[in-house]
Amino acid sequence: VHEKEIEIRWRDVDAYRHVNNAVYLTYLEEARDEWLEGVLGRDSENLWDFVLARIAIDYRSELTQEDDVVVARCGLQAIGTSSFRTKEQLLGPGGRIAAEAEAVIVARNRAAGEARALSAQERSALEAVLEG
Amino acid sequence: VHEKEIEIRWRDVDAYRHVNNAVYLTYLEEARDEWLEGVLGRDSENLWDFVLARIAIDYRSELTQEDDVVVARCGLQAIGTSSFRTKEQLLGPGGRIAAEAEAVIVARNRAAGEARALSAQERSALEAVLEG
Amino acid sequence: VHEKEIEIRWRDVDAYRHVNNAVYLTYLEEARDEWLEGVLGRDSENLWDFVLARIAIDYRSELTQEDDVVVARCGLQAIGTSSFRTKEQLLGPGGRIAAEAEAVIVARNRAAGEARALSAQERSALEAVLEG
Amino acid sequence: VHEKEIEIRWRDVDAYRHVNNAVYLTYLEEARDEWLEGVLGRDSENLWDFVLARIAIDYRSELTQEDDVVVARCGLQAIGTSSFRTKEQLLGPGGRIAAEAEAVIVARNRAAGEARALSAQERSALEAVLEG
């Protein structure tokens, strides 16, 4: 499981004085991108060959400016033919769960703009993660 | 089903030249808030008594600056004891589906910061919507 | 002077319940980009050859969610050798001035990443605007 | 001069693959708020008694995702009757200047929504900073 500390910005907070629900996805994205870059290699051009197909997020507790820092976690949950599924979390101070999420990322043929099968190399990199 | 046209901003687009995944939630929020205000009455203070508990969003197609405008739709799907569930969509030009989503909104006791049962008034307003 | 109506989003507002100061620049950008596209022609690739070098913005009054819509205005103020300067405004309901701004936009040689002289075509398009 | 490191997010970058011009103001805000809290005391309620009246920002060089981190600096430049002026900078890796800015912050009577004179306590706190 990859973990990333993210500082909460004043701009992240809305008129309810809580971090806005859409910003939770920005936090998750930061950890997911970094995790994926670690799994598939530093050649960031690879990352353009994947696309986010689904996120389901459960908001568990509110984040505020006073929380200052959020920890975003991303790990692999399952591998499909042309996609994989992550399990993600946002944690406030003291490990309090702010959100739990799942994301589905699909391999894409960039030229065709269509889903494609995971390459053998991508699959083995992902399987190495699953087996920990 | 409530429908709202939202203009895509340059700031909504990320380095992939697509509207960023988190911004989809901002579009949905715009329609949902307006819809909820219509259902529960113009007294916007009421809206502070509800909190978003979950969103599941399926990204169906990309939105770009050239799409110019997105249509966000929000309708009621089910009513629970202390919450209700919406069915939401984002549509690009020509009715192309950009995303489909479900959200769960929970009634909250603001002072206690805890879930509470829907009031009789809230329930009847929501039921009137379901019965269309 | 080009004018563009922009709807205020919930996400634009911060914990002070006012539109955040950075979002004012997003509103101005929306009008400026549209204005510039009108002046230099629809071939949007041209727009990648210009870069924002400076903004000075005076915040005159607060914008809130209740204002609903802001009008952003952009017009040309002066033409230099490799740059031009705009005069911009944000207006709330009833024409109330929310902000006044000036921006300097510099023509850029994209390959070299350096400022370049305005082309004869760009200059004559801009001069046509100044002479109104 | 107060300095704050801010990590660049994927969401900060626009379709030009540069940090968007409006996000520069968010970076500056992060450093300014922290600096002001340090000067005027931890009671963050005080901060609601000030309002940003002007920013002038010169964009000196582009920031990209690869820069990873930006350093935002804020220091005091001058004190007026009801306002003060800061001098601010954004630095990329190796101290490369990304932007230079000035901001004017005005003391506000929150109830009346109008400018007010700086209190004696505020003035002496600011003067202590100027004298370094």
Short mmCIF file of C-alpha atoms in Angstrom, two decimals:
data_model
loop_
_atom_site.label_atom_id
_atom_site.label_comp_id
_atom_site.label_asym_id
_atom_site.label_seq_id
_atom_site.Cartn_x
_atom_site.Cartn_y
_atom_site.Cartn_z
CA VAL A 1 0.00 0.00 0.00
CA HIS A 2 1.39 3.36 -1.04
CA GLU A 3 0.96 6.27 1.35
CA LYS A 4 1.27 9.96 0.62
CA GLU A 5 0.93 12.93 2.93
CA ILE A 6 -0.95 15.84 1.43
CA GLU A 7 -1.26 19.24 3.03
CA ILE A 8 -4.77 20.65 3.11
CA ARG A 9 -5.04 24.04 1.44
CA TRP A 10 -7.41 26.87 2.30
CA ARG A 11 -8.70 26.58 -1.28
CA ASP A 12 -9.74 22.96 -0.61
CA VAL A 13 -12.30 24.02 1.96
CA ASP A 14 -15.79 25.17 1.03
CA ALA A 15 -18.37 27.37 2.71
CA TYR A 16 -19.26 24.52 5.11
CA ARG A 17 -15.67 24.87 6.40
CA HIS A 18 -14.99 21.29 5.34
CA VAL A 19 -12.82 20.00 2.55
CA ASN A 20 -15.15 19.89 -0.46
CA ASN A 21 -16.27 16.45 -1.63
CA ALA A 22 -14.64 16.85 -5.06
CA VAL A 23 -11.27 17.64 -3.48
CA TYR A 24 -11.28 14.19 -1.85
CA LEU A 25 -10.86 12.85 -5.38
CA THR A 26 -7.91 15.15 -5.93
CA TYR A 27 -6.26 13.78 -2.80
CA LEU A 28 -6.89 10.20 -3.94
CA GLU A 29 -5.56 11.02 -7.39
CA GLU A 30 -2.29 12.29 -5.92
CA ALA A 31 -1.65 8.99 -4.15
CA ARG A 32 -2.92 6.81 -7.02
CA ASP A 33 -0.76 8.50 -9.65
CA GLU A 34 2.33 8.18 -7.50
CA TRP A 35 1.54 4.56 -6.70
CA LEU A 36 0.92 3.72 -10.36
CA GLU A 37 4.14 5.41 -11.42
CA GLY A 38 5.95 3.24 -8.88
CA VAL A 39 4.33 0.06 -10.18
CA LEU A 40 4.61 0.68 -13.92
CA GLY A 41 7.90 2.51 -13.95
CA ARG A 42 9.06 6.07 -14.05
CA ASP A 43 8.37 6.56 -17.73
CA SER A 44 5.41 8.76 -17.13
CA GLU A 45 4.30 8.51 -20.73
CA ASN A 46 2.96 5.08 -19.77
CA LEU A 47 0.49 6.73 -17.45
CA TRP A 48 -1.24 8.37 -20.39
CA ASP A 49 -2.24 4.86 -21.47
CA PHE A 50 -4.61 4.41 -18.53
CA VAL A 51 -7.89 6.06 -17.76
CA LEU A 52 -10.05 6.23 -14.68
CA ALA A 53 -13.30 4.37 -15.33
CA ARG A 54 -14.98 4.42 -11.94
CA ILE A 55 -14.68 5.71 -8.40
CA ALA A 56 -16.91 4.80 -5.50
CA ILE A 57 -16.16 6.86 -2.41
CA ASP A 58 -17.67 6.68 1.06
CA TYR A 59 -17.24 9.86 3.04
CA ARG A 60 -16.64 8.77 6.64
CA SER A 61 -15.70 11.99 8.41
CA GLU A 62 -15.08 15.60 7.60
CA LEU A 63 -11.69 17.12 6.97
CA THR A 64 -11.03 20.70 8.02
CA GLN A 65 -8.25 23.24 7.64
CA GLU A 66 -7.30 22.48 11.24
CA ASP A 67 -6.55 18.86 10.29
CA ASP A 68 -3.71 20.38 8.26
CA VAL A 69 -2.57 17.14 6.66
CA VAL A 70 -4.35 14.17 5.15
CA VAL A 71 -2.78 10.79 4.42
CA ALA A 72 -3.89 9.20 1.15
CA ARG A 73 -3.41 5.47 0.66
CA CYS A 74 -3.63 3.42 -2.49
CA GLY A 75 -3.23 -0.32 -2.94
CA LEU A 76 -4.15 -2.93 -5.52
CA GLN A 77 -7.24 -5.04 -5.00
CA ALA A 78 -7.81 -7.03 -8.18
CA ILE A 79 -6.55 -7.40 -11.75
CA GLY A 80 -8.84 -7.94 -14.74
CA THR A 81 -8.23 -8.41 -18.45
CA SER A 82 -8.02 -4.79 -19.41
CA SER A 83 -8.32 -3.10 -16.03
CA PHE A 84 -7.44 -3.25 -12.35
CA ARG A 85 -9.14 -2.14 -9.16
CA THR A 86 -7.58 -0.21 -6.30
CA LYS A 87 -8.55 0.15 -2.67
CA GLU A 88 -7.98 3.63 -1.32
CA GLN A 89 -8.28 5.58 1.90
CA LEU A 90 -8.00 9.08 3.24
CA LEU A 91 -6.92 9.43 6.85
CA GLY A 92 -7.04 12.49 9.06
CA PRO A 93 -4.93 13.08 12.17
CA GLY A 94 -4.54 10.09 14.46
CA GLY A 95 -5.51 7.72 11.71
CA ARG A 96 -9.17 8.78 11.70
CA ILE A 97 -10.77 7.52 8.49
CA ALA A 98 -12.04 10.39 6.37
CA ALA A 99 -12.97 8.34 3.31
CA GLU A 100 -12.76 4.89 1.80
CA ALA A 101 -12.79 4.38 -1.94
CA GLU A 102 -12.40 1.97 -4.80
CA ALA A 103 -11.23 2.94 -8.25
CA VAL A 104 -11.23 1.07 -11.55
CA ILE A 105 -8.44 1.97 -13.96
CA VAL A 106 -8.66 0.80 -17.56
CA ALA A 107 -5.79 0.30 -20.00
CA ARG A 108 -6.40 2.32 -23.11
CA ASN A 109 -5.17 2.29 -26.64
CA ARG A 110 -4.42 5.95 -26.91
CA ALA A 111 -4.62 6.20 -30.67
CA ALA A 112 -7.92 4.35 -30.88
CA GLY A 113 -9.28 5.80 -27.63
CA GLU A 114 -10.50 2.33 -26.68
CA ALA A 115 -9.90 -0.14 -23.90
CA ARG A 116 -7.16 -2.68 -24.59
CA ALA A 117 -5.85 -5.78 -22.79
CA LEU A 118 -3.15 -5.20 -20.19
CA SER A 119 0.27 -5.95 -21.69
CA ALA A 120 2.25 -8.90 -20.34
CA GLN A 121 4.67 -6.47 -18.74
CA GLU A 122 1.92 -4.45 -17.08
CA ARG A 123 0.24 -7.61 -15.84
CA SER A 124 3.39 -9.00 -14.28
CA ALA A 125 4.16 -5.67 -12.61
CA LEU A 126 0.66 -5.61 -11.13
CA GLU A 127 0.80 -9.26 -10.07
CA ALA A 128 4.07 -8.62 -8.27
CA VAL A 129 2.23 -5.99 -6.23
CA LEU A 130 -0.71 -8.27 -5.44
CA GLU A 131 1.62 -10.99 -4.17
CA GLY A 132 3.32 -8.32 -2.08
CA VAL B 1 -35.29 14.88 -12.95
CA HIS B 2 -33.61 18.26 -12.58
CA GLU B 3 -31.32 19.40 -15.39
CA LYS B 4 -28.69 22.11 -15.30
CA GLU B 5 -26.41 23.36 -18.04
CA ILE B 6 -22.88 24.06 -16.90
CA GLU B 7 -20.23 25.74 -19.00
CA ILE B 8 -16.88 23.98 -19.06
CA ARG B 9 -14.04 26.22 -17.96
CA TRP B 10 -10.43 26.11 -19.10
CA ARG B 11 -9.51 25.55 -15.43
CA ASP B 12 -11.62 22.34 -15.41
CA VAL B 13 -9.33 20.67 -17.91
CA ASP B 14 -6.11 18.95 -16.91
CA ALA B 15 -2.89 18.12 -18.76
CA TYR B 16 -4.64 15.25 -20.57
CA ARG B 17 -6.82 17.97 -22.17
CA HIS B 18 -9.88 16.36 -20.58
CA VAL B 19 -12.05 17.62 -17.78
CA ASN B 20 -10.39 16.29 -14.64
CA ASN B 21 -12.17 13.45 -12.84
CA ALA B 22 -12.66 15.49 -9.66
CA VAL B 23 -14.40 18.26 -11.59
CA TYR B 24 -17.11 15.79 -12.64
CA LEU B 25 -18.12 15.81 -8.96
CA THR B 26 -18.28 19.60 -9.01
CA TYR B 27 -20.63 19.45 -12.00
CA LEU B 28 -22.82 16.88 -10.24
CA GLU B 29 -22.81 18.97 -7.08
CA GLU B 30 -24.11 22.00 -8.99
CA ALA B 31 -27.15 20.08 -10.22
CA ARG B 32 -27.73 18.21 -6.96
CA ASP B 33 -27.68 21.34 -4.81
CA GLU B 34 -30.12 23.10 -7.10
CA TRP B 35 -32.37 20.05 -7.22
CA LEU B 36 -32.32 19.67 -3.44
CA GLU B 37 -33.09 23.33 -2.92
CA GLY B 38 -36.08 22.89 -5.21
CA VAL B 39 -37.33 19.86 -3.28
CA LEU B 40 -36.77 21.08 0.27
CA GLY B 41 -37.56 24.73 -0.25
CA ARG B 42 -35.67 27.88 -0.87
CA ASP B 43 -34.54 28.31 2.73
CA SER B 44 -30.98 27.40 1.98
CA GLU B 45 -30.17 27.02 5.66
CA ASN B 46 -31.93 23.67 5.42
CA LEU B 47 -29.27 22.44 3.06
CA TRP B 48 -26.67 22.68 5.81
CA ASP B 49 -28.56 19.85 7.52
CA PHE B 50 -27.57 17.32 4.87
CA VAL B 51 -24.24 15.76 4.12
CA LEU B 52 -22.94 13.74 1.23
CA ALA B 53 -22.15 10.22 2.41
CA ARG B 54 -21.27 8.42 -0.80
CA ILE B 55 -20.77 8.89 -4.51
CA ALA B 56 -20.20 6.16 -7.06
CA ILE B 57 -19.38 7.52 -10.49
CA ASP B 58 -18.78 5.70 -13.76
CA TYR B 59 -16.83 7.73 -16.27
CA ARG B 60 -18.32 6.90 -19.68
CA SER B 61 -16.64 9.36 -22.02
CA GLU B 62 -14.26 12.28 -21.86
CA LEU B 63 -15.29 15.90 -21.75
CA THR B 64 -13.12 18.52 -23.41
CA GLN B 65 -13.01 22.28 -23.67
CA GLU B 66 -14.47 21.92 -27.17
CA ASP B 67 -17.60 20.32 -25.69
CA ASP B 68 -18.19 23.76 -24.17
CA VAL B 69 -21.25 22.82 -22.12
CA VAL B 70 -22.19 19.84 -20.00
CA VAL B 71 -25.69 18.98 -18.86
CA ALA B 72 -25.93 17.66 -15.30
CA ARG B 73 -29.00 15.70 -14.25
CA CYS B 74 -30.16 14.75 -10.78
CA GLY B 75 -33.19 12.73 -9.76
CA LEU B 76 -34.37 10.80 -6.72
CA GLN B 77 -33.97 7.04 -6.64
CA ALA B 78 -34.83 5.87 -3.13
CA ILE B 79 -35.68 7.19 0.34
CA GLY B 80 -34.35 5.62 3.55
CA THR B 81 -34.83 6.38 7.23
CA SER B 82 -32.18 9.02 7.54
CA SER B 83 -30.97 9.30 3.97
CA PHE B 84 -31.93 9.25 0.30
CA ARG B 85 -30.23 8.18 -2.88
CA THR B 86 -30.02 10.08 -6.13
CA LYS B 87 -29.39 9.01 -9.70
CA GLU B 88 -27.24 11.44 -11.63
CA GLN B 89 -25.82 11.92 -15.11
CA LEU B 90 -23.49 14.15 -17.02
CA LEU B 91 -24.18 14.59 -20.72
CA GLY B 92 -21.97 16.09 -23.39
CA PRO B 93 -23.16 17.56 -26.70
CA GLY B 94 -25.83 15.55 -28.50
CA GLY B 95 -26.77 13.74 -25.30
CA ARG B 96 -23.57 11.68 -25.23
CA ILE B 97 -23.23 10.21 -21.72
CA ALA B 98 -20.07 11.44 -20.02
CA ALA B 99 -20.78 9.93 -16.58
CA GLU B 100 -23.40 8.13 -14.54
CA ALA B 101 -23.47 8.40 -10.78
CA GLU B 102 -25.33 7.62 -7.60
CA ALA B 103 -25.09 9.68 -4.46
CA VAL B 104 -26.27 9.04 -0.92
CA ILE B 105 -27.23 12.11 1.11
CA VAL B 106 -27.70 11.80 4.86
CA ALA B 107 -29.76 14.04 7.11
CA ARG B 108 -27.62 15.39 9.86
CA ASN B 109 -28.19 16.89 13.25
CA ARG B 110 -25.91 19.84 12.83
CA ALA B 111 -25.29 20.50 16.51
CA ALA B 112 -24.49 16.87 17.29
CA GLY B 113 -22.78 16.23 13.97
CA GLU B 114 -24.65 12.93 13.71
CA ALA B 115 -27.11 11.32 11.34
CA ARG B 116 -30.76 11.88 12.22
CA ALA B 117 -34.08 10.57 10.87
CA LEU B 118 -35.62 12.53 8.02
CA SER B 119 -38.29 14.86 9.36
CA ALA B 120 -41.91 14.24 8.35
CA GLN B 121 -41.81 17.36 6.21
CA GLU B 122 -38.62 16.32 4.45
CA ARG B 123 -39.99 12.83 3.87
CA SER B 124 -43.19 14.03 2.33
CA ALA B 125 -41.34 16.47 0.09
CA LEU B 126 -39.11 13.63 -1.11
CA GLU B 127 -42.04 11.22 -1.57
CA ALA B 128 -43.83 13.79 -3.69
CA VAL B 129 -40.80 13.76 -6.00
CA LEU B 130 -40.66 9.95 -6.18
CA GLU B 131 -44.31 9.77 -7.13
CA GLY B 132 -43.55 12.42 -9.76
CA VAL C 1 -15.02 45.08 -24.99
CA HIS C 2 -15.93 41.43 -24.81
CA GLU C 3 -18.39 40.35 -22.14
CA LYS C 4 -19.04 36.89 -20.82
CA GLU C 5 -21.51 35.70 -18.22
CA ILE C 6 -20.14 33.09 -15.84
CA GLU C 7 -22.19 31.20 -13.31
CA ILE C 8 -20.73 31.09 -9.82
CA ARG C 9 -20.25 27.54 -8.54
CA TRP C 10 -20.42 26.34 -4.97
CA ARG C 11 -16.82 25.16 -5.40
CA ASP C 12 -15.73 28.75 -6.15
CA VAL C 13 -16.64 29.89 -2.67
CA ASP C 14 -14.32 29.47 0.30
CA ALA C 15 -14.85 29.26 4.05
CA TYR C 16 -15.45 33.02 4.21
CA ARG C 17 -18.53 32.34 2.05
CA HIS C 18 -17.05 34.56 -0.67
CA VAL C 19 -15.67 33.62 -4.04
CA ASN C 20 -12.01 32.88 -3.38
CA ASN C 21 -9.50 35.45 -4.65
CA ALA C 22 -7.80 32.95 -6.99
CA VAL C 23 -11.12 32.13 -8.66
CA TYR C 24 -11.43 35.77 -9.75
CA LEU C 25 -8.48 35.00 -12.05
CA THR C 26 -10.32 31.98 -13.44
CA TYR C 27 -13.31 34.20 -14.26
CA LEU C 28 -11.05 36.75 -15.97
CA GLU C 29 -9.30 33.97 -17.89
CA GLU C 30 -12.63 32.75 -19.28
CA ALA C 31 -13.42 36.14 -20.76
CA ARG C 32 -9.86 36.86 -21.89
CA ASP C 33 -9.45 33.55 -23.73
CA GLU C 34 -12.75 34.00 -25.53
CA TRP C 35 -11.88 37.60 -26.40
CA LEU C 36 -8.45 36.63 -27.70
CA GLU C 37 -9.87 33.82 -29.77
CA GLY C 38 -12.24 36.33 -31.32
CA VAL C 39 -9.43 38.75 -32.12
CA LEU C 40 -6.82 36.32 -33.42
CA GLY C 41 -9.12 33.88 -35.12
CA ARG C 42 -10.76 30.61 -34.34
CA ASP C 43 -7.63 28.53 -34.90
CA SER C 44 -7.12 27.87 -31.23
CA GLU C 45 -3.61 26.58 -31.81
CA ASN C 46 -2.62 30.25 -32.12
CA LEU C 47 -3.52 30.77 -28.50
CA TRP C 48 -0.72 28.47 -27.41
CA ASP C 49 1.67 31.10 -28.74
CA PHE C 50 0.80 33.59 -26.02
CA VAL C 51 1.54 33.55 -22.35
CA LEU C 52 0.25 35.56 -19.43
CA ALA C 53 3.09 37.68 -18.05
CA ARG C 54 1.34 39.81 -15.44
CA ILE C 55 -1.97 40.42 -13.73
CA ALA C 56 -2.78 43.26 -11.36
CA ILE C 57 -6.19 42.89 -9.78
CA ASP C 58 -8.03 45.19 -7.40
CA TYR C 59 -10.75 43.44 -5.43
CA ARG C 60 -13.58 45.96 -5.13
CA SER C 61 -16.41 43.92 -3.60
CA GLU C 62 -17.15 40.38 -2.58
CA LEU C 63 -18.96 37.86 -4.72
CA THR C 64 -21.15 35.26 -3.08
CA GLN C 65 -23.11 32.20 -4.14
CA GLU C 66 -26.25 34.35 -3.93
CA ASP C 67 -24.89 36.63 -6.66
CA ASP C 68 -25.30 33.57 -8.91
CA VAL C 69 -23.72 35.09 -12.00
CA VAL C 70 -20.71 37.28 -12.64
CA VAL C 71 -20.04 39.24 -15.81
CA ALA C 72 -16.41 39.25 -16.94
CA ARG C 73 -15.23 41.93 -19.36
CA CYS C 74 -12.04 42.09 -21.35
CA GLY C 75 -10.83 44.81 -23.70
CA LEU C 76 -7.55 45.94 -25.22
CA GLN C 77 -5.65 48.81 -23.66
CA ALA C 78 -2.26 49.02 -25.38
CA ILE C 79 -0.07 47.20 -27.88
CA GLY C 80 3.69 46.80 -27.45
CA THR C 81 6.41 45.18 -29.55
CA SER C 82 6.00 41.67 -28.25
CA SER C 83 3.04 42.05 -25.91
CA PHE C 84 -0.28 43.76 -25.34
CA ARG C 85 -2.18 44.88 -22.27
CA THR C 86 -5.84 44.31 -21.47
CA LYS C 87 -8.27 46.10 -19.20
CA GLU C 88 -10.62 43.74 -17.41
CA GLN C 89 -13.55 43.84 -15.02
CA LEU C 90 -15.76 41.55 -13.00
CA LEU C 91 -19.29 42.74 -12.34
CA GLY C 92 -21.84 41.38 -9.90
CA PRO C 93 -25.61 41.83 -10.12
CA GLY C 94 -26.76 45.30 -11.08
CA GLY C 95 -23.36 46.17 -12.51
CA ARG C 96 -21.68 46.33 -9.10
CA ILE C 97 -17.90 46.23 -9.66
CA ALA C 98 -16.35 43.18 -8.02
CA ALA C 99 -12.85 43.60 -9.43
CA GLU C 100 -10.79 45.63 -11.89
CA ALA C 101 -7.70 44.19 -13.48
CA GLU C 102 -4.98 44.63 -16.05
CA ALA C 103 -3.18 41.78 -17.74
CA VAL C 104 -0.07 41.69 -19.91
CA ILE C 105 0.03 38.95 -22.55
CA VAL C 106 3.32 38.17 -24.28
CA ALA C 107 3.77 36.56 -27.70
CA ARG C 108 5.97 33.54 -27.35
CA ASN C 109 8.07 31.46 -29.66
CA ARG C 110 6.78 28.10 -28.53
CA ALA C 111 9.80 26.08 -29.64
CA ALA C 112 12.31 28.41 -28.04
CA GLY C 113 10.11 29.24 -25.06
CA GLU C 114 11.03 32.91 -25.46
CA ALA C 115 9.23 36.16 -26.14
CA ARG C 116 9.00 37.12 -29.80
CA ALA C 117 7.76 40.17 -31.70
CA LEU C 118 4.06 40.24 -32.57
CA SER C 119 3.58 39.14 -36.18
CA ALA C 120 2.26 41.66 -38.69
CA GLN C 121 -1.01 39.75 -38.80
CA GLU C 122 -1.39 39.72 -35.02
CA ARG C 123 -0.55 43.40 -34.82
CA SER C 124 -3.09 44.43 -37.42
CA ALA C 125 -5.77 42.30 -35.74
CA LEU C 126 -5.03 44.00 -32.42
CA GLU C 127 -4.91 47.46 -33.95
CA ALA C 128 -8.29 46.90 -35.52
CA VAL C 129 -9.63 46.27 -32.02
CA LEU C 130 -8.00 49.39 -30.56
CA GLU C 131 -9.48 51.55 -33.29
CA GLY C 132 -12.79 49.89 -32.52
CA VAL D 1 10.31 36.49 5.36
CA HIS D 2 8.13 33.45 5.84
CA GLU D 3 8.75 30.47 3.57
CA LYS D 4 6.47 27.55 2.88
CA GLU D 5 7.01 24.50 0.70
CA ILE D 6 3.96 23.49 -1.31
CA GLU D 7 3.69 20.33 -3.33
CA ILE D 8 2.39 20.78 -6.86
CA ARG D 9 -0.69 18.68 -7.58
CA TRP D 10 -1.76 17.19 -10.88
CA ARG D 11 -4.96 19.22 -10.51
CA ASP D 12 -2.92 22.45 -10.46
CA VAL D 13 -1.74 21.92 -14.01
CA ASP D 14 -3.79 22.90 -17.04
CA ALA D 15 -3.89 21.76 -20.64
CA TYR D 16 -0.68 23.70 -21.38
CA ARG D 17 1.01 21.30 -18.90
CA HIS D 18 1.89 24.28 -16.71
CA VAL D 19 0.53 25.26 -13.34
CA ASN D 20 -2.47 27.44 -14.15
CA ASN D 21 -2.09 31.17 -13.51
CA ALA D 22 -4.90 31.22 -10.92
CA VAL D 23 -3.22 28.47 -8.89
CA TYR D 24 -0.20 30.75 -8.38
CA LEU D 25 -2.54 32.85 -6.21
CA THR D 26 -3.48 29.77 -4.22
CA TYR D 27 0.20 29.07 -3.55
CA LEU D 28 0.76 32.68 -2.47
CA GLU D 29 -2.33 32.53 -0.26
CA GLU D 30 -0.97 29.48 1.56
CA ALA D 31 2.23 31.29 2.53
CA ARG D 32 0.51 34.61 3.27
CA ASP D 33 -2.11 33.11 5.58
CA GLU D 34 0.53 31.20 7.52
CA TRP D 35 2.73 34.27 7.73
CA LEU D 36 -0.16 36.46 8.91
CA GLU D 37 -1.18 33.93 11.52
CA GLY D 38 2.39 34.00 12.81
CA VAL D 39 2.40 37.80 13.00
CA LEU D 40 -1.05 38.41 14.48
CA GLY D 41 -1.24 35.37 16.71
CA ARG D 42 -2.72 31.95 16.55
CA ASP D 43 -6.27 33.09 17.21
CA SER D 44 -7.38 32.44 13.68
CA GLU D 45 -10.60 34.39 14.23
CA ASN D 46 -8.46 37.51 13.84
CA LEU D 47 -7.74 36.55 10.29
CA TRP D 48 -11.37 36.98 9.37
CA ASP D 49 -10.88 40.68 10.10
CA PHE D 50 -8.64 41.18 7.07
CA VAL D 51 -9.42 41.13 3.42
CA LEU D 52 -7.28 40.96 0.31
CA ALA D 53 -7.65 44.23 -1.62
CA ARG D 54 -5.09 43.86 -4.40
CA ILE D 55 -2.58 41.48 -5.93
CA ALA D 56 -0.11 42.29 -8.66
CA ILE D 57 1.74 39.24 -9.90
CA ASP D 58 4.49 38.96 -12.49
CA TYR D 59 4.80 35.47 -13.94
CA ARG D 60 8.54 34.90 -14.44
CA SER D 61 8.75 31.23 -15.41
CA GLU D 62 6.49 28.24 -15.77
CA LEU D 63 5.92 25.61 -13.12
CA THR D 64 5.28 22.03 -14.15
CA GLN D 65 4.35 18.79 -12.47
CA GLU D 66 8.02 17.76 -12.77
CA ASP D 67 9.04 20.68 -10.56
CA ASP D 68 7.17 18.79 -7.83
CA VAL D 69 7.52 21.45 -5.15
CA VAL D 70 7.24 25.22 -5.10
CA VAL D 71 8.51 27.49 -2.34
CA ALA D 72 6.22 30.40 -1.51
CA ARG D 73 7.64 33.40 0.34
CA CYS D 74 5.82 36.24 2.06
CA GLY D 75 7.27 39.25 3.81
CA LEU D 76 6.07 42.68 4.91
CA GLN D 77 6.87 45.69 2.76
CA ALA D 78 4.93 48.65 4.16
CA ILE D 79 2.30 49.55 6.77
CA GLY D 80 -0.51 52.04 6.12
CA THR D 81 -3.35 53.37 8.23
CA SER D 82 -5.82 50.61 7.57
CA SER D 83 -3.74 48.26 5.44
CA PHE D 84 -0.33 46.76 4.82
CA ARG D 85 1.54 45.57 1.77
CA THR D 86 3.44 42.33 1.35
CA LYS D 87 6.20 41.27 -1.02
CA GLU D 88 5.84 37.70 -2.21
CA GLN D 89 7.65 35.19 -4.37
CA LEU D 90 7.24 31.73 -5.80
CA LEU D 91 10.40 29.73 -6.39
CA GLY D 92 10.84 26.56 -8.37
CA PRO D 93 13.67 24.04 -7.95
CA GLY D 94 17.12 25.54 -7.51
CA GLY D 95 15.66 28.88 -6.48
CA ARG D 96 14.43 29.70 -9.97
CA ILE D 97 11.91 32.55 -9.69
CA ALA D 98 8.48 31.51 -10.93
CA ALA D 99 6.61 34.64 -9.87
CA GLU D 100 6.95 37.88 -7.93
CA ALA D 101 3.98 39.56 -6.36
CA GLU D 102 2.73 42.29 -4.10
CA ALA D 103 -0.47 42.09 -2.11
CA VAL D 104 -2.43 44.71 -0.19
CA ILE D 105 -4.36 43.47 2.83
CA VAL D 106 -6.97 45.73 4.44
CA ALA D 107 -8.24 45.60 8.01
CA ARG D 108 -11.97 45.24 8.00
CA ASN D 109 -14.74 45.87 10.45
CA ARG D 110 -16.53 42.59 9.96
CA ALA D 111 -19.94 43.75 11.17
CA ALA D 112 -19.92 46.89 9.03
CA GLY D 113 -18.09 45.26 6.14
CA GLU D 114 -15.89 48.35 5.88
CA ALA D 115 -12.23 49.17 6.13
CA ARG D 116 -11.08 50.21 9.61
CA ALA D 117 -7.83 51.52 11.08
CA LEU D 118 -5.30 48.91 12.20
CA SER D 119 -5.56 48.45 15.97
CA ALA D 120 -2.61 49.48 18.12
CA GLN D 121 -1.87 45.82 18.79
CA GLU D 122 -1.93 44.91 15.11
CA ARG D 123 0.27 47.86 14.24
CA SER D 124 2.90 47.03 16.81
CA ALA D 125 2.94 43.38 15.71
CA LEU D 126 3.47 44.48 12.11
CA GLU D 127 6.12 47.07 13.06
CA ALA D 128 8.05 44.41 14.95
CA VAL D 129 8.19 42.43 11.71
CA LEU D 130 9.33 45.41 9.63
CA GLU D 131 12.16 46.12 12.07
CA GLY D 132 13.06 42.47 11.81
#
